[in-house]
Coordinates of C-alpha atoms and ligand atoms in Angstrom, one line a residue:
M294 CA 0.9 3.2 9.7
C295 CA 3.5 5.3 11.5
G296 CA 6.0 7.4 9.6
I297 CA 9.6 8.1 10.6
V298 CA 12.0 10.7 9.3
G299 CA 15.6 11.4 10.4
Y300 CA 18.2 13.9 9.3
T301 CA 21.8 14.8 10.2
G302 CA 24.0 17.2 8.3
G303 CA 24.9 20.8 8.0
R304 CA 21.4 22.3 8.1
Q305 CA 18.9 22.9 10.8
A306 CA 17.3 19.5 11.2
A307 CA 13.7 20.2 12.5
P308 CA 12.3 22.0 9.4
I309 CA 13.6 19.2 7.2
I310 CA 12.1 16.5 9.5
L311 CA 8.7 18.3 9.6
D312 CA 8.7 18.7 5.9
G313 CA 9.5 15.0 5.5
L314 CA 6.8 14.0 8.0
G315 CA 4.3 16.1 5.9
K316 CA 5.1 13.8 2.9
L317 CA 4.2 10.8 5.0
E318 CA 0.9 12.1 6.2
Y319 CA -0.8 9.7 3.7
R320 CA 0.3 6.8 5.9
G321 CA -2.4 7.9 8.5
Y322 CA -1.6 9.2 11.9
D323 CA -3.1 10.6 15.1
S324 CA -0.2 12.4 16.7
A325 CA 3.4 13.5 15.9
G326 CA 6.6 14.3 17.6
I327 CA 10.2 15.3 17.0
A328 CA 13.6 15.1 18.8
V329 CA 16.6 17.2 18.0
S330 CA 20.1 17.1 19.4
G331 CA 20.5 20.7 20.6
A332 CA 23.5 23.0 20.6
R333 CA 24.3 22.3 24.3
G334 CA 24.4 18.6 23.8
Q335 CA 20.9 18.1 25.2
I336 CA 18.1 16.3 23.3
D337 CA 14.9 18.4 22.9
I338 CA 11.6 16.6 22.4
V339 CA 8.3 18.1 21.3
K340 CA 5.2 16.0 20.8
A341 CA 1.5 16.8 20.0
K342 CA -1.7 15.0 19.6
G343 CA -3.6 15.5 16.3
K344 CA -2.5 16.8 13.0
L345 CA 1.1 17.5 12.1
K346 CA 0.0 21.2 11.8
V347 CA -0.2 21.3 15.7
L348 CA 3.4 20.2 16.0
D349 CA 4.4 22.6 13.2
T350 CA 2.8 25.5 15.0
L351 CA 4.3 24.6 18.3
T352 CA 7.8 24.6 16.9
E353 CA 7.2 27.4 14.4
G354 CA 7.8 25.1 11.5
G355 CA 10.8 23.6 13.4
K356 CA 12.6 27.0 13.7
R357 CA 12.3 26.9 17.5
L358 CA 14.4 23.7 17.7
D359 CA 18.0 24.4 16.9
G360 CA 20.4 21.5 16.2
L361 CA 21.6 19.7 13.1
C362 CA 20.5 16.2 13.9
G363 CA 17.1 14.8 14.7
I364 CA 14.3 12.3 14.3
G365 CA 10.6 12.7 13.9
H366 CA 7.5 10.5 13.9
T367 CA 3.8 10.5 12.9
R368 CA 2.0 7.9 15.0
W369 CA -0.9 5.6 14.1
A370 CA -1.9 4.3 17.5
T371 CA -1.6 0.6 18.1
H372 CA -0.6 0.3 21.8
G373 CA -2.2 3.0 23.9
E374 CA -4.7 5.8 22.9
P375 CA -3.6 8.7 20.7
S376 CA -2.2 11.2 23.2
E377 CA 0.8 13.4 23.7
N378 CA 2.1 11.0 26.3
N379 CA 2.0 8.0 24.0
A380 CA 3.3 10.0 21.0
H381 CA 6.9 9.3 19.9
P382 CA 9.7 10.1 20.4
H383 CA 10.2 8.1 23.6
C384 CA 13.1 8.3 25.9
N385 CA 15.0 6.7 28.8
T386 CA 14.7 8.3 32.2
E387 CA 17.8 10.4 31.7
K388 CA 16.7 11.6 28.3
T389 CA 20.0 10.4 26.9
I390 CA 18.5 7.9 24.5
V391 CA 15.5 8.9 22.4
A392 CA 13.8 6.8 19.7
V393 CA 11.0 6.7 17.2
H394 CA 9.5 3.5 15.9
N395 CA 7.3 2.1 13.2
G396 CA 5.9 -1.4 13.7
I397 CA 4.8 -3.5 16.6
I398 CA 7.0 -5.2 19.3
E399 CA 5.0 -8.3 19.8
N400 CA 6.7 -9.5 23.0
Y401 CA 6.7 -6.0 24.6
S402 CA 4.8 -7.3 27.6
P403 CA 7.4 -9.9 28.8
L404 CA 10.2 -7.4 27.9
K405 CA 8.5 -4.7 30.0
E406 CA 8.2 -7.1 32.9
K407 CA 11.9 -8.0 32.6
L408 CA 12.8 -4.3 32.6
V409 CA 10.5 -3.5 35.6
R410 CA 12.3 -6.3 37.5
R411 CA 15.6 -4.4 36.7
G412 CA 14.2 -1.2 38.1
Y413 CA 12.8 0.5 35.0
T414 CA 9.6 2.5 35.3
F415 CA 7.3 3.4 32.4
Y416 CA 5.3 6.6 31.6
S417 CA 3.3 5.5 28.5
D418 CA 1.3 2.5 27.3
T419 CA 3.5 2.0 24.2
D420 CA 5.6 -0.8 23.0
T421 CA 8.0 1.9 21.7
E422 CA 8.9 3.1 25.2
V423 CA 9.7 -0.6 26.0
A424 CA 11.9 -0.8 22.9
T425 CA 13.7 2.5 23.9
K426 CA 14.3 1.3 27.4
L427 CA 15.5 -2.1 26.1
V428 CA 18.0 -0.3 24.0
D429 CA 19.0 1.8 27.0
Y430 CA 19.5 -1.4 29.1
Y431 CA 21.8 -2.9 26.5
Y432 CA 23.6 0.4 25.9
K433 CA 24.4 0.6 29.6
K434 CA 25.6 -3.0 29.5
H435 CA 27.9 -2.7 26.4
G436 CA 28.6 1.1 26.1
D437 CA 28.2 0.7 22.3
P438 CA 25.1 1.8 20.3
L439 CA 25.7 -0.9 17.6
K440 CA 25.9 -3.7 20.2
A441 CA 22.8 -2.2 22.0
L442 CA 20.8 -2.4 18.7
S443 CA 22.1 -5.9 17.9
E444 CA 21.0 -7.2 21.3
F445 CA 17.7 -5.4 20.9
A446 CA 17.2 -7.3 17.6
L447 CA 18.0 -10.6 19.4
H448 CA 15.4 -10.0 22.1
A449 CA 12.6 -8.1 20.4
R450 CA 10.0 -10.0 18.4
G451 CA 7.7 -8.3 15.8
S452 CA 8.3 -5.6 13.3
Y453 CA 10.3 -2.4 13.7
A454 CA 12.0 0.5 11.9
L455 CA 13.6 2.0 15.0
A456 CA 15.7 5.2 14.8
V457 CA 17.7 6.3 17.9
L458 CA 19.6 9.3 19.1
F459 CA 22.3 8.7 21.7
K460 CA 23.3 11.8 23.7
D461 CA 26.9 10.4 23.8
Y462 CA 27.0 10.3 20.0
A463 CA 25.8 13.8 19.1
G464 CA 25.2 14.4 15.4
E465 CA 24.6 10.7 14.7
I466 CA 21.4 8.6 14.2
F467 CA 21.5 4.8 14.7
A468 CA 18.7 2.8 13.2
I469 CA 17.6 -0.8 12.7
R470 CA 14.7 -2.4 10.8
K471 CA 12.8 -5.6 10.6
D472 CA 9.7 -6.0 8.5
S473 CA 8.9 -2.3 8.6
P474 CA 10.1 -0.1 5.7
M475 CA 13.0 2.2 6.1
V476 CA 15.0 3.9 3.4
V477 CA 18.2 5.9 3.8
G478 CA 19.4 8.7 1.5
Y479 CA 22.5 10.8 1.3
T480 CA 23.9 13.9 -0.3
D481 CA 27.1 15.9 0.2
G482 CA 27.0 17.0 3.8
G483 CA 23.9 15.1 5.0
A484 CA 22.2 11.8 5.5
Y485 CA 18.4 11.1 5.8
L486 CA 16.2 8.2 6.8
A487 CA 12.5 7.7 6.3
S488 CA 9.7 5.2 6.1
D489 CA 9.2 6.0 2.4
V490 CA 11.0 7.7 -0.4
P491 CA 8.7 10.8 -0.9
A492 CA 9.7 12.1 2.5
I493 CA 13.3 12.8 1.5
L494 CA 13.1 12.9 -2.3
K495 CA 13.2 16.7 -2.3
Y496 CA 16.7 16.5 -0.8
T497 CA 18.2 13.4 -2.5
R498 CA 17.5 10.8 -5.1
N499 CA 20.3 8.4 -3.9
I500 CA 18.5 5.9 -1.9
Y501 CA 19.6 2.8 0.0
Y502 CA 16.9 0.2 0.9
T503 CA 17.8 -1.3 4.2
D504 CA 17.4 -5.0 4.6
N505 CA 16.0 -6.8 7.5
Q506 CA 18.1 -6.7 10.7
E507 CA 20.7 -4.3 9.2
I508 CA 21.9 -1.4 11.4
V509 CA 22.7 1.9 9.8
R510 CA 24.7 4.7 11.4
L511 CA 24.0 8.1 9.9
S512 CA 26.3 11.1 10.3
Q513 CA 27.2 14.2 8.3
D514 CA 29.7 12.1 6.4
G515 CA 27.0 9.7 5.1
A516 CA 25.5 6.3 6.0
V517 CA 27.4 3.2 7.1
F518 CA 25.7 -0.2 7.3
Y519 CA 26.4 -3.0 9.7
N520 CA 25.1 -6.6 10.2
L521 CA 24.1 -7.8 13.7
D522 CA 27.6 -9.0 14.3
G523 CA 28.8 -5.4 14.1
E524 CA 30.6 -6.0 10.8
Q525 CA 30.4 -3.3 8.2
I526 CA 28.5 -4.2 5.0
E527 CA 28.7 -2.7 1.5
K528 CA 25.4 -1.7 0.0
E529 CA 24.5 -0.3 -3.4
Y530 CA 22.2 2.7 -3.7
T531 CA 19.4 3.2 -6.2
V532 CA 18.9 6.4 -8.0
I533 CA 15.2 7.2 -8.0
S534 CA 14.0 8.3 -11.4
W535 CA 10.7 10.0 -10.5
N536 CA 10.9 13.5 -9.1
A537 CA 9.5 15.1 -6.0
E538 CA 6.7 16.8 -8.0
A539 CA 5.3 13.3 -8.8
A540 CA 4.4 13.0 -5.2
E541 CA 2.8 16.5 -4.9
K542 CA -0.8 17.5 -5.5
G543 CA 0.1 19.8 -8.4
G544 CA -3.1 21.9 -8.3
W545 CA -5.5 19.0 -7.8
E546 CA -7.9 19.3 -4.9
H547 CA -7.0 15.8 -3.7
F548 CA -4.3 13.3 -4.4
M549 CA -7.0 10.8 -5.2
L550 CA -8.5 12.9 -8.0
K551 CA -5.0 13.5 -9.4
E552 CA -4.2 9.8 -9.3
I553 CA -7.6 8.9 -10.9
H554 CA -6.7 11.2 -13.8
E555 CA -3.2 9.8 -14.1
Q556 CA -4.5 6.4 -14.9
P557 CA -4.4 6.6 -18.7
E558 CA -0.8 7.7 -18.5
V559 CA 0.2 5.0 -16.0
V560 CA -1.5 2.3 -18.1
S561 CA 0.2 3.6 -21.2
N562 CA 3.6 3.7 -19.4
T563 CA 3.2 0.2 -18.2
L564 CA 2.1 -1.1 -21.7
N565 CA 4.9 0.8 -23.5
Y566 CA 7.5 -0.5 -21.1
Y567 CA 6.4 -4.2 -21.4
I568 CA 5.1 -4.5 -24.9
Q569 CA 7.9 -4.7 -27.4
D570 CA 7.3 -5.3 -31.1
G571 CA 3.7 -6.1 -30.4
R572 CA 4.5 -8.8 -27.8
A573 CA 4.3 -8.9 -24.0
D574 CA 8.0 -8.8 -23.2
L575 CA 8.4 -10.0 -19.6
S576 CA 12.0 -11.1 -19.9
E577 CA 12.8 -9.0 -16.8
L578 CA 10.7 -11.5 -14.8
N579 CA 12.9 -14.5 -15.6
L580 CA 9.9 -16.8 -16.3
S581 CA 10.9 -18.9 -19.3
D582 CA 8.4 -20.4 -21.6
E583 CA 9.6 -23.8 -20.5
Y584 CA 8.9 -22.9 -16.9
L585 CA 5.5 -21.6 -17.7
R586 CA 4.6 -24.7 -19.6
G587 CA 5.7 -26.8 -16.6
I588 CA 3.5 -25.3 -13.9
D589 CA 0.2 -26.9 -12.8
S590 CA -1.6 -23.8 -11.4
I591 CA -1.3 -20.2 -10.3
I592 CA -2.0 -18.9 -6.9
I593 CA -2.6 -15.1 -6.6
T594 CA -2.5 -13.5 -3.2
G595 CA -2.7 -10.0 -1.8
C596 CA -4.9 -7.8 0.5
G597 CA -7.7 -5.3 -0.2
S598 CA -7.6 -3.9 -3.7
A599 CA -4.5 -5.9 -4.6
Y600 CA -6.6 -9.1 -3.8
H601 CA -9.3 -7.6 -6.0
V602 CA -6.9 -7.3 -8.9
G603 CA -6.2 -11.0 -8.4
V604 CA -9.9 -11.8 -8.7
V605 CA -10.1 -10.0 -12.1
A606 CA -6.9 -11.8 -13.2
Q607 CA -8.3 -15.2 -12.2
Y608 CA -11.0 -14.9 -14.8
I609 CA -8.7 -13.7 -17.5
I610 CA -5.8 -16.1 -17.0
E611 CA -8.1 -19.1 -16.7
D612 CA -9.9 -18.1 -19.8
L613 CA -6.9 -17.2 -22.0
A614 CA -4.2 -19.5 -20.7
R615 CA -6.4 -22.5 -19.6
I616 CA -4.6 -23.1 -16.3
P617 CA -6.2 -23.3 -12.9
V618 CA -5.9 -20.1 -10.9
R619 CA -6.8 -19.6 -7.2
V620 CA -7.0 -16.2 -5.5
E621 CA -6.3 -16.1 -1.8
I622 CA -6.6 -13.3 0.8
A623 CA -3.1 -13.0 2.1
S624 CA -4.1 -12.6 5.8
E625 CA -5.9 -16.0 5.5
F626 CA -3.5 -17.7 3.2
R627 CA -0.5 -17.1 5.5
Y628 CA -2.1 -19.1 8.3
R629 CA -3.4 -22.0 6.2
N630 CA -1.5 -25.1 5.7
P631 CA -1.9 -25.2 1.9
V632 CA -1.3 -28.2 -0.2
L633 CA 1.5 -27.1 -2.5
T634 CA 3.4 -29.4 -4.9
G635 CA 6.1 -27.0 -6.0
R636 CA 4.5 -26.9 -9.4
E637 CA 2.6 -23.7 -8.7
L638 CA 3.5 -20.1 -9.5
V639 CA 2.6 -17.8 -6.6
V640 CA 1.9 -14.2 -7.5
V641 CA 1.9 -11.7 -4.6
I642 CA 0.3 -8.4 -5.5
S643 CA 1.1 -5.3 -3.5
Q644 CA 1.4 -1.6 -4.3
S645 CA 3.6 -0.8 -1.3
G646 CA 5.5 -4.1 -1.3
E647 CA 5.4 -3.8 2.5
T648 CA 2.0 -5.2 3.5
A649 CA 2.7 -7.5 6.5
D650 CA 0.2 -10.2 5.6
S651 CA 1.3 -10.3 1.9
L652 CA 4.9 -10.5 3.0
A653 CA 4.2 -13.3 5.4
A654 CA 2.2 -15.2 2.7
L655 CA 5.2 -14.8 0.4
R656 CA 7.6 -16.1 3.0
G657 CA 5.3 -19.0 3.8
V658 CA 5.1 -20.3 0.2
K659 CA 8.9 -19.9 -0.2
E660 CA 9.4 -22.3 2.6
H661 CA 7.6 -24.9 0.5
G662 CA 10.0 -24.3 -2.3
V663 CA 7.4 -22.7 -4.5
K664 CA 8.4 -20.0 -7.1
T665 CA 7.2 -16.6 -6.3
L666 CA 6.5 -13.5 -8.4
A667 CA 5.9 -10.1 -6.9
L668 CA 3.8 -7.6 -8.7
V669 CA 4.8 -4.4 -6.8
N670 CA 4.9 -0.7 -7.3
V671 CA 7.5 0.5 -4.8
L672 CA 11.0 -0.1 -5.9
G673 CA 13.2 -2.0 -3.5
S674 CA 10.3 -2.8 -1.1
S675 CA 10.5 -5.9 1.1
I676 CA 8.2 -8.1 -1.1
A677 CA 10.1 -7.0 -4.2
R678 CA 13.3 -8.0 -2.6
E679 CA 12.2 -11.3 -1.2
A680 CA 10.3 -12.7 -4.2
D681 CA 12.1 -14.9 -6.8
S682 CA 11.1 -12.5 -9.6
V683 CA 9.6 -9.0 -9.6
F684 CA 7.2 -7.4 -12.0
Y685 CA 7.3 -3.6 -11.3
T686 CA 4.2 -1.6 -12.2
K687 CA 4.9 1.8 -13.6
A688 CA 2.4 3.7 -11.5
G689 CA 4.8 6.2 -9.8
P690 CA 4.2 7.2 -6.2
E691 CA 0.7 6.7 -5.0
I692 CA -0.2 9.0 -2.1
S693 CA -3.9 8.7 -1.5
V694 CA -4.8 5.9 0.9
A695 CA -7.5 4.7 -1.6
T696 CA -5.6 3.1 -4.4
T697 CA -6.6 4.0 -8.0
K698 CA -3.7 4.3 -10.4
A699 CA -1.7 1.4 -8.7
Y700 CA -4.8 -0.8 -9.0
S701 CA -5.0 0.1 -12.7
A702 CA -1.3 -0.5 -13.3
Q703 CA -1.6 -3.9 -11.5
L704 CA -4.6 -4.8 -13.7
V705 CA -2.9 -4.1 -16.9
S706 CA 0.3 -5.9 -15.7
M707 CA -1.8 -9.0 -15.0
Y708 CA -3.3 -8.8 -18.5
L709 CA 0.2 -8.9 -19.9
L710 CA 1.1 -11.9 -17.6
A711 CA -2.1 -13.7 -18.8
L712 CA -1.0 -13.1 -22.5
K713 CA 2.5 -14.3 -21.7
I714 CA 1.3 -17.5 -20.0
A715 CA -1.3 -18.1 -22.7
E716 CA 1.3 -17.7 -25.4
A717 CA 3.9 -19.9 -23.7
R718 CA 1.4 -22.7 -23.2
G719 CA 0.1 -22.5 -26.7
A720 CA -3.4 -21.7 -25.5
I721 CA -3.9 -18.7 -27.8
D722 CA -3.4 -18.3 -31.5
G723 CA -1.4 -15.5 -33.1
V724 CA -4.4 -13.7 -34.6
Y725 CA -6.2 -13.5 -31.2
Y726 CA -3.0 -12.6 -29.5
N727 CA -2.5 -9.6 -31.8
K728 CA -6.1 -8.6 -31.4
L729 CA -5.7 -8.5 -27.7
T730 CA -2.5 -6.5 -27.7
S731 CA -4.1 -3.9 -30.0
E732 CA -7.1 -3.8 -27.7
L733 CA -4.7 -3.2 -24.8
S734 CA -3.0 -0.3 -26.7
A735 CA -6.4 1.3 -27.1
L736 CA -7.2 1.2 -23.4
P737 CA -5.5 4.5 -22.3
G738 CA -7.6 6.5 -24.9
K739 CA -10.8 4.8 -23.7
M740 CA -9.9 5.5 -20.1
K741 CA -9.7 9.2 -21.0
E742 CA -13.2 9.0 -22.5
V743 CA -14.5 7.5 -19.2
L744 CA -12.9 10.4 -17.3
E745 CA -14.7 12.9 -19.6
N746 CA -18.0 11.7 -18.2
K747 CA -17.2 12.6 -14.7
S748 CA -19.8 15.4 -14.3
A749 CA -22.6 12.9 -14.7
V750 CA -21.1 10.7 -12.0
Q751 CA -20.7 13.8 -9.7
K752 CA -24.4 14.7 -10.3
F753 CA -25.5 11.2 -9.4
A754 CA -23.2 11.2 -6.3
S755 CA -25.0 14.3 -5.1
E756 CA -28.4 12.6 -5.5
I757 CA -27.5 9.5 -3.4
M758 CA -24.9 10.8 -1.0
D759 CA -27.1 10.4 2.0
R760 CA -28.1 6.8 1.5
G761 CA -27.2 4.3 4.2
D762 CA -26.5 1.2 2.1
V763 CA -25.2 0.5 -1.4
F764 CA -25.0 -2.8 -3.1
F765 CA -22.8 -3.5 -6.2
I766 CA -23.6 -6.6 -8.2
G767 CA -22.2 -8.3 -11.2
R768 CA -21.1 -11.6 -12.6
G769 CA -17.6 -12.7 -13.7
I770 CA -15.3 -9.8 -14.2
D771 CA -18.2 -7.5 -13.3
Y772 CA -18.3 -9.2 -9.9
A773 CA -14.6 -8.5 -9.5
V774 CA -15.2 -4.8 -10.3
S775 CA -18.1 -4.8 -7.8
I776 CA -15.9 -5.8 -4.9
E777 CA -13.4 -3.1 -5.7
S778 CA -16.2 -0.5 -6.2
S779 CA -17.7 -1.4 -2.9
L780 CA -14.4 -1.2 -1.0
K781 CA -13.6 2.2 -2.6
L782 CA -17.0 3.5 -1.5
K783 CA -16.7 2.2 2.0
E784 CA -13.2 3.3 2.7
I785 CA -13.6 7.0 1.7
S786 CA -17.4 7.7 2.0
Y787 CA -18.0 5.7 5.2
I788 CA -21.3 4.4 3.6
H789 CA -22.1 0.8 4.3
S790 CA -21.8 -1.2 1.1
E791 CA -21.7 -4.8 0.0
A792 CA -20.5 -6.4 -3.3
Y793 CA -22.3 -9.5 -4.3
A794 CA -22.0 -12.0 -7.1
A795 CA -25.4 -11.2 -8.7
G796 CA -26.6 -14.8 -8.7
E797 CA -25.8 -15.1 -5.0
L798 CA -28.1 -12.3 -3.8
K799 CA -31.2 -14.4 -3.5
H800 CA -29.5 -16.9 -1.3
G801 CA -29.9 -14.6 1.6
T802 CA -28.7 -11.1 1.1
I803 CA -31.7 -9.9 -0.9
S804 CA -33.5 -9.7 2.5
L805 CA -31.6 -6.6 3.1
I806 CA -33.1 -4.8 0.1
E807 CA -35.6 -2.2 1.3
E808 CA -37.4 0.8 -0.3
G809 CA -34.7 3.1 -1.6
T810 CA -31.7 0.8 -1.2
L811 CA -29.2 1.7 -3.9
V812 CA -28.3 -1.3 -6.1
F813 CA -25.6 -0.7 -8.7
G814 CA -25.4 -3.3 -11.4
I815 CA -22.3 -3.7 -13.5
L816 CA -22.9 -4.9 -17.1
T817 CA -19.8 -5.2 -19.2
Q818 CA -19.9 -9.0 -20.0
K819 CA -22.5 -9.4 -22.7
A820 CA -23.1 -13.1 -22.2
L821 CA -23.9 -12.5 -18.5
A822 CA -25.6 -9.1 -18.7
E823 CA -29.2 -10.4 -19.1
K824 CA -28.7 -12.6 -16.0
T825 CA -27.6 -9.6 -13.9
V826 CA -30.4 -7.5 -15.3
S827 CA -32.9 -10.2 -14.0
N828 CA -31.2 -9.9 -10.6
L829 CA -31.5 -6.1 -10.7
V830 CA -35.2 -6.4 -11.5
E831 CA -35.7 -8.7 -8.6
T832 CA -34.2 -6.0 -6.3
Q833 CA -36.4 -3.3 -8.0
S834 CA -39.5 -5.5 -7.1
R835 CA -38.4 -5.1 -3.5
G836 CA -38.1 -1.3 -3.6
A837 CA -34.4 -0.9 -4.7
Y838 CA -33.3 2.3 -6.4
T839 CA -31.1 0.9 -9.2
A840 CA -28.3 2.3 -11.3
V841 CA -26.2 0.5 -14.0
L842 CA -22.7 0.8 -15.4
A843 CA -22.7 -0.8 -18.8
S844 CA -20.5 -1.1 -21.9
E845 CA -21.8 0.9 -24.9
S846 CA -23.1 -2.1 -26.8
V847 CA -24.9 -3.8 -23.9
Q848 CA -28.5 -3.2 -24.9
C849 CA -30.5 -5.1 -22.2
L850 CA -30.9 -2.7 -19.3
P851 CA -33.6 -2.9 -16.6
K852 CA -36.5 -0.5 -17.0
D853 CA -36.8 2.3 -14.4
C854 CA -33.1 2.6 -13.8
K855 CA -32.4 5.9 -12.0
A856 CA -29.0 6.3 -13.7
V857 CA -27.2 4.7 -16.6
F858 CA -23.4 5.2 -17.0
R859 CA -21.7 4.0 -20.2
I860 CA -18.1 3.0 -20.9
P861 CA -16.7 2.4 -24.3
D862 CA -16.7 -1.1 -25.7
C863 CA -13.4 -3.0 -25.4
D864 CA -12.4 -6.7 -25.4
E865 CA -14.4 -7.9 -22.4
H866 CA -11.3 -9.3 -20.7
F867 CA -10.2 -5.8 -20.1
S868 CA -13.4 -4.0 -19.2
A869 CA -12.5 -3.8 -15.5
S870 CA -10.0 -1.1 -16.5
L871 CA -12.7 1.1 -17.8
A872 CA -15.5 0.3 -15.4
V873 CA -13.5 0.9 -12.3
I874 CA -12.8 4.5 -13.2
T875 CA -16.5 5.4 -13.0
M876 CA -16.7 3.7 -9.6
Q877 CA -13.6 5.4 -8.3
L878 CA -15.1 8.8 -9.3
F879 CA -18.4 7.8 -7.7
A880 CA -16.7 7.0 -4.4
Y881 CA -14.6 10.1 -4.7
Y882 CA -17.4 12.6 -5.2
I883 CA -19.5 11.1 -2.4
S884 CA -16.6 11.4 -0.1
V885 CA -16.0 15.1 -1.0
L886 CA -19.8 15.8 -0.7
R887 CA -19.9 14.3 2.7
G888 CA -16.9 16.5 3.8
N889 CA -14.6 13.5 4.5
D890 CA -10.8 13.5 4.5
V891 CA -10.6 11.9 1.0
D892 CA -6.9 11.2 0.9
K893 CA -6.6 10.1 4.6
P894 CA -9.8 8.3 5.5
R895 CA -10.4 7.6 9.2
N896 CA -8.8 4.6 10.7
L897 CA -6.9 3.7 7.6
A898 CA -3.3 3.7 6.6
K899 CA -1.7 3.5 3.2
S900 CA 0.8 0.9 4.0
V901 CA -0.4 -1.8 6.4
T902 CA 2.9 -3.0 7.9
V903 CA 1.3 -4.7 10.9
E904 CA -1.1 -7.6 11.1
Ligands
AGP82 C1 -7.3 0.2 -1.2 O1 -7.9 1.3 -1.6 C2 -6.8 0.1 0.1 N1 -6.2 1.2 0.6 C3 -6.2 -1.3 0.5 O2 -7.1 -2.2 0.4 C4 -4.9 -1.7 -0.1 O3 -5.1 -2.1 -1.5 C5 -4.3 -2.9 0.7 O4 -4.0 -2.5 2.0 C6 -3.1 -3.6 0.1 O5 -2.0 -2.7 0.0 P1 -0.7 -3.0 -0.9 O6 -1.2 -3.1 -2.3 O7 0.2 -1.9 -0.6 O8 -0.2 -4.4 -0.4

């Protein structure tokens, strides 16, 4: 999605803004632009199609733009093609009001018609130009930026993080947000705003998370917040504990490779934080044993990989805690009319905590009076703030669009939740509980072992990198790993891939298997391995080129497999944590070999804040 950055203070604004936009590149973009209040009171705007580098070169790293206050934007096209004309910032006719925007103004069409009737003309296809001219209209009516933004909020539908420069208020930035992320930071002598913390972390660790429909006024003296009635509101800031280096590549070729290798540490951090005296201590979540005994079922929802974590968790929670679990794709769940009794616990999983569909699903179930738990990585994000309880994963900043370490941190958090629920409901005895927690403690070491095998994965990747279709099959948790493996491969290698529950293949999909089609079988669940092997053999009979990923002690493998990857044995509930690493590496190496932009795959954005 788009990224916005703003700065006002005692330093030249443009280099700071460009630097911040660079940290938001992972959000995906196709054009970029910047606006700075110049020394003579004018607002200078520079925009460029393509990479941020183009804008950087045009402005000589920002040096060509003097001025101490400005806003910048990286655009991921929604309304109108990627072009310089459609790139942000957008402005009113007189160039006295200039804005950048992340999100979608859903009713931009009727708003535009209304403005046209009042004599406005438009130069771009964007909803942001409409937003800017709507602010202009209300500013001309009230002569007050706060009132203009309040009226904007009353009339605009959709999502927005909108930052505006008013020529009459040189040195100040006014911003408002609804359902699109926006953080504000301050230091002595400067104030910053951005779509995400890494953009400004180099300059400040004191961060305010703006709430929906709050207006913020930034000046050299700091940040002042207002509600839509124009009343000043007090807000507490959060001090970010991780440093700017955590969001840098640190010598790795790609963020994805770095983040894959950070997984043992991330899992270890999560376990160390939440396991106290050998027990899953989830007291921060405020889920009492009495409450957990009283619920009838669990619903897990999320999008993409977060949904896939839910699929793994479904098997584990049902098996250990003996309570029904449903997993729902958030973009579907939000539009259903689900039957809810109020005795469910709804778990919303989201790395960013800003995914529009997951947020909408959360709000939907809250309307039914159902208790919600957010499993989120980004501190202070919308989903974290709106859920009844929050379970923070300890993954640190994840930059690569393809999630790896956040997925692993979510998995291990769900294992802990499963243990907690199982214990509270008396579904698990003490001996087994202790065995499982010691198995969990061994996971980081075993993850390191899997990483050591990466050159074999790289070699196999080079052998199959030109194949057109890849199938991943498995049963139970191995099926859940298959869907994540397939998504990972698709999103960064652009190879068509399907994940199938192994037993479901012959109900139609097996007709797609041709001479040379790669079928990857996942075999970590001993009781199910033989069944999946039979399905692999069926594909071999139709010409498939097969590979397997199996736990060390799984002995039954299909003959004539072209590659066999092993992972250490562990309690089978947790094998997804090991298996997924091989599959992440597999997708990563294919993407590199095909010359793709690994961290910023085409058409994708890290944080999907629009529907
Ligand atoms: C995974 O590699 C994807 N980039 C994507 O599926 C992602 O998991 C999904 O968009 C959900 O994001 P969230 O966890 O931030 O809500």
